[in-house]
Amino acid sequence: MDAALEKIERLKRERNAVILAHNYQPGEIQDLADFCGDSLGLSIEASKTDAKVIVFCGVRFMAETAAILSPGKTVLLPEKTAGCPMADMITAEQLRQLKAKYPGAIVVCYVNSTADVKAESDYCCTSSNAVAVVDSLPADKKILFVPDRNLGSFVAERTGRDIELWPGYCTTHVCITEDDIRKARQKWPDAIVMSHPECTEPVRKISDELLSTGQMLKFVKKSSAKRYIVATEKGIIHALRKENPDAEYIPATERAICPNMKKITIDKVIASLEELKERITVDEQIRVKAKESLDRMIEILPSD
Ligand code: 13P
Ligand code: SF4
């Protein structure tokens, strides 16, 4: 085994640590992780692990979610500046103002949000269970969906519900254009276009499948197709190749790279385990309220 990986294994044993990685992480980080998955899978894993230390290879809101769900554990983010621009597109104060405008409405927040925003929300969701979460809510209630307007409008299309959208978006997924998909389809007419619901409406409209990253992995495992055009962050292609190596995966565009996800390196994982940094904590009052919305989310699994 490579010296760096041996060191990580030794440190993990010494610290009683587990390494969780999101599907958008660099390939070498996905390969060294104990568990790799989508946001819902990672939240579930973080809530049930026996390890004392969780090294979260992802972005800040993911590590914060782990800290909310596992209060007794040390949660580490190997790179403190790895944030999510979408999560920062709404503050708790802005959400309070929105709630005041629509009294009686139910707030559903995408897990890509700060702990403060989760604490102000009724339900949390991920892209894999957003439709199931909204479907479970009383039919006569208005829904406020924050912060992703693209995931929110996808959920409105699928559920037919009255949803007030917040104008947030993923800076990486909006780089994927309708033109990218059309050009890729012309070049590879036999390919299945799999897009993430964070993509814009014109991209979603001309896609074959709209799936979270975890759902994409399940889809290629079952499908007999030999070629896929992938409209999401490029890191997923590493995971797709591992899941179904016989198929070909074409990124819809080379521009779909999340710079924050790519800040995690092997050296930073080692430093994180050695020095127990960057420790992610959440104020206890906020944590307790945020956990309620996350617990409600974990109870509602996607129907697939
Ligand atoms: P999923 O892996 O849950 O599809 O999330 C996508 C994403 O953008 C995470 O930041
Ligand atoms: Fe945030 Fe988009 Fe990066 Fe996911 S891919 S962390 S939503 S900026």
mmCIF file of N, CA and C and ligand atoms in Angstrom, residues 22-24 37-42 59 61-62 84 86 110-112 125-129 148 170 172-173 196-198 211-216 232-233 236 258 261, ligand 1:
data_model
loop_
_atom_site.group_PDB
_atom_site.id
_atom_site.type_symbol
_atom_site.label_atom_id
_atom_site.label_comp_id
_atom_site.label_asym_id
_atom_site.label_seq_id
_atom_site.Cartn_x
_atom_site.Cartn_y
_atom_site.Cartn_z
ATOM 1 N N HIS A 22 -18.279 12.526 -0.266
ATOM 2 C CA HIS A 22 -19.377 12.728 -1.214
ATOM 3 C C HIS A 22 -18.936 12.273 -2.610
ATOM 4 N N ASN A 23 -19.934 11.917 -3.426
ATOM 5 C CA ASN A 23 -19.675 11.428 -4.789
ATOM 6 C C ASN A 23 -18.981 12.450 -5.697
ATOM 7 N N TYR A 24 -18.885 13.718 -5.296
ATOM 8 C CA TYR A 24 -18.196 14.729 -6.114
ATOM 9 C C TYR A 24 -16.734 14.903 -5.702
ATOM 10 N N GLY A 37 -21.001 8.442 -0.844
ATOM 11 C CA GLY A 37 -22.405 8.423 -1.207
ATOM 12 C C GLY A 37 -22.973 9.787 -1.521
ATOM 13 N N ASP A 38 -24.305 9.818 -1.665
ATOM 14 C CA ASP A 38 -24.993 11.098 -1.895
ATOM 15 C C ASP A 38 -25.341 11.719 -0.538
ATOM 16 N N SER A 39 -25.967 12.891 -0.565
ATOM 17 C CA SER A 39 -26.183 13.629 0.682
ATOM 18 C C SER A 39 -27.055 12.855 1.670
ATOM 19 N N LEU A 40 -28.062 12.145 1.161
ATOM 20 C CA LEU A 40 -28.934 11.398 2.082
ATOM 21 C C LEU A 40 -28.166 10.220 2.693
ATOM 22 N N GLY A 41 -27.481 9.468 1.842
ATOM 23 C CA GLY A 41 -26.700 8.317 2.323
ATOM 24 C C GLY A 41 -25.659 8.751 3.349
ATOM 25 N N LEU A 42 -25.017 9.879 3.099
ATOM 26 C CA LEU A 42 -23.986 10.369 4.021
ATOM 27 C C LEU A 42 -24.607 10.799 5.356
ATOM 28 N N VAL A 59 -18.280 19.318 1.673
ATOM 29 C CA VAL A 59 -18.292 20.757 1.972
ATOM 30 C C VAL A 59 -18.917 20.999 3.359
ATOM 31 N N PHE A 61 -21.559 22.358 4.820
ATOM 32 C CA PHE A 61 -22.900 22.019 5.300
ATOM 33 C C PHE A 61 -23.020 20.521 5.568
ATOM 34 N N MET A 62 -22.237 19.718 4.863
ATOM 35 C CA MET A 62 -22.301 18.261 5.061
ATOM 36 C C MET A 62 -21.698 17.891 6.416
ATOM 37 N N CYS A 84 -20.307 25.849 0.395
ATOM 38 C CA CYS A 84 -21.224 25.654 -0.733
ATOM 39 C C CYS A 84 -21.885 26.994 -0.996
ATOM 40 N N MET A 86 -24.363 27.803 -2.744
ATOM 41 C CA MET A 86 -25.832 27.758 -2.673
ATOM 42 C C MET A 86 -26.320 27.847 -1.228
ATOM 43 N N TYR A 110 -33.544 22.460 1.559
ATOM 44 C CA TYR A 110 -32.589 21.521 0.974
ATOM 45 C C TYR A 110 -31.459 21.371 1.973
ATOM 46 N N VAL A 111 -30.922 20.165 2.082
ATOM 47 C CA VAL A 111 -29.834 19.926 3.041
ATOM 48 C C VAL A 111 -28.636 20.849 2.762
ATOM 49 N N ASN A 112 -28.540 21.330 1.532
ATOM 50 C CA ASN A 112 -27.481 22.299 1.173
ATOM 51 C C ASN A 112 -27.852 23.666 1.747
ATOM 52 N N CYS A 125 -34.566 18.152 3.277
ATOM 53 C CA CYS A 125 -34.652 17.117 2.242
ATOM 54 C C CYS A 125 -33.344 17.090 1.476
ATOM 55 N N THR A 126 -33.130 16.023 0.739
ATOM 56 C CA THR A 126 -31.997 15.985 -0.191
ATOM 57 C C THR A 126 -32.599 15.831 -1.584
ATOM 58 N N SER A 127 -31.744 15.818 -2.612
ATOM 59 C CA SER A 127 -32.315 15.699 -3.956
ATOM 60 C C SER A 127 -32.946 14.324 -4.148
ATOM 61 N N SER A 128 -32.514 13.317 -3.383
ATOM 62 C CA SER A 128 -33.102 11.991 -3.602
ATOM 63 C C SER A 128 -34.454 11.818 -2.913
ATOM 64 N N ASN A 129 -34.737 12.560 -1.846
ATOM 65 C CA ASN A 129 -36.050 12.363 -1.209
ATOM 66 C C ASN A 129 -36.930 13.625 -1.204
ATOM 67 N N ASP A 148 -32.692 26.194 -3.088
ATOM 68 C CA ASP A 148 -32.462 25.926 -4.519
ATOM 69 C C ASP A 148 -33.741 26.029 -5.358
ATOM 70 N N CYS A 170 -27.210 26.343 -7.633
ATOM 71 C CA CYS A 170 -25.856 25.798 -7.543
ATOM 72 C C CYS A 170 -25.015 26.414 -8.658
ATOM 73 N N THR A 172 -22.304 25.503 -9.828
ATOM 74 C CA THR A 172 -21.698 24.495 -10.720
ATOM 75 C C THR A 172 -22.736 23.952 -11.700
ATOM 76 N N HIS A 173 -23.907 23.586 -11.204
ATOM 77 C CA HIS A 173 -24.910 22.992 -12.106
ATOM 78 C C HIS A 173 -25.448 23.992 -13.131
ATOM 79 N N HIS A 196 -28.900 16.059 -12.985
ATOM 80 C CA HIS A 196 -29.229 16.275 -11.564
ATOM 81 C C HIS A 196 -30.357 17.301 -11.488
ATOM 82 N N PRO A 197 -31.281 17.167 -10.520
ATOM 83 C CA PRO A 197 -32.368 18.164 -10.408
ATOM 84 C C PRO A 197 -31.885 19.577 -10.065
ATOM 85 N N GLU A 198 -30.619 19.756 -9.719
ATOM 86 C CA GLU A 198 -30.089 21.113 -9.516
ATOM 87 C C GLU A 198 -29.828 21.816 -10.850
ATOM 88 N N LEU A 211 -31.960 12.638 -11.647
ATOM 89 C CA LEU A 211 -31.569 11.763 -10.536
ATOM 90 C C LEU A 211 -30.547 12.431 -9.627
ATOM 91 N N SER A 212 -30.623 12.104 -8.334
ATOM 92 C CA SER A 212 -29.561 12.523 -7.415
ATOM 93 C C SER A 212 -28.315 11.691 -7.766
ATOM 94 N N THR A 213 -27.186 12.008 -7.179
ATOM 95 C CA THR A 213 -25.972 11.245 -7.535
ATOM 96 C C THR A 213 -26.116 9.777 -7.117
ATOM 97 N N GLY A 214 -26.721 9.558 -5.962
ATOM 98 C CA GLY A 214 -26.911 8.175 -5.505
ATOM 99 C C GLY A 214 -27.859 7.424 -6.433
ATOM 100 N N GLN A 215 -28.889 8.115 -6.908
ATOM 101 C CA GLN A 215 -29.851 7.478 -7.826
ATOM 102 C C GLN A 215 -29.189 7.179 -9.171
ATOM 103 N N MET A 216 -28.243 8.041 -9.605
ATOM 104 C CA MET A 216 -27.526 7.763 -10.867
ATOM 105 C C MET A 216 -26.755 6.448 -10.738
ATOM 106 N N THR A 232 -24.016 16.554 -14.322
ATOM 107 C CA THR A 232 -23.828 16.920 -12.912
ATOM 108 C C THR A 232 -22.330 17.107 -12.709
ATOM 109 N N GLU A 233 -21.932 17.352 -11.459
ATOM 110 C CA GLU A 233 -20.507 17.573 -11.179
ATOM 111 C C GLU A 233 -19.695 16.355 -11.639
ATOM 112 N N ILE A 236 -18.734 12.516 -10.097
ATOM 113 C CA ILE A 236 -19.607 11.341 -10.077
ATOM 114 C C ILE A 236 -19.151 10.310 -11.117
ATOM 115 N N CYS A 258 -17.110 21.449 -9.197
ATOM 116 C CA CYS A 258 -17.356 22.261 -7.991
ATOM 117 C C CYS A 258 -15.990 22.514 -7.330
ATOM 118 N N MET A 261 -15.610 21.274 -3.655
ATOM 119 C CA MET A 261 -15.485 19.824 -3.469
ATOM 120 C C MET A 261 -14.057 19.369 -3.756
HETATM 121 P P1 13P B 1 -26.630 14.588 -4.018
HETATM 122 O O1 13P B 1 -25.349 13.803 -3.941
HETATM 123 O O2 13P B 1 -27.480 14.311 -2.830
HETATM 124 O O3 13P B 1 -27.307 14.353 -5.314
HETATM 125 O O4 13P B 1 -26.228 16.138 -3.876
HETATM 126 C C1 13P B 1 -25.700 16.919 -4.879
HETATM 127 C C2 13P B 1 -24.961 18.121 -4.425
HETATM 128 O O5 13P B 1 -24.910 19.111 -5.102
HETATM 129 C C3 13P B 1 -24.265 18.084 -3.167
HETATM 130 O O6 13P B 1 -23.646 19.298 -2.937
#
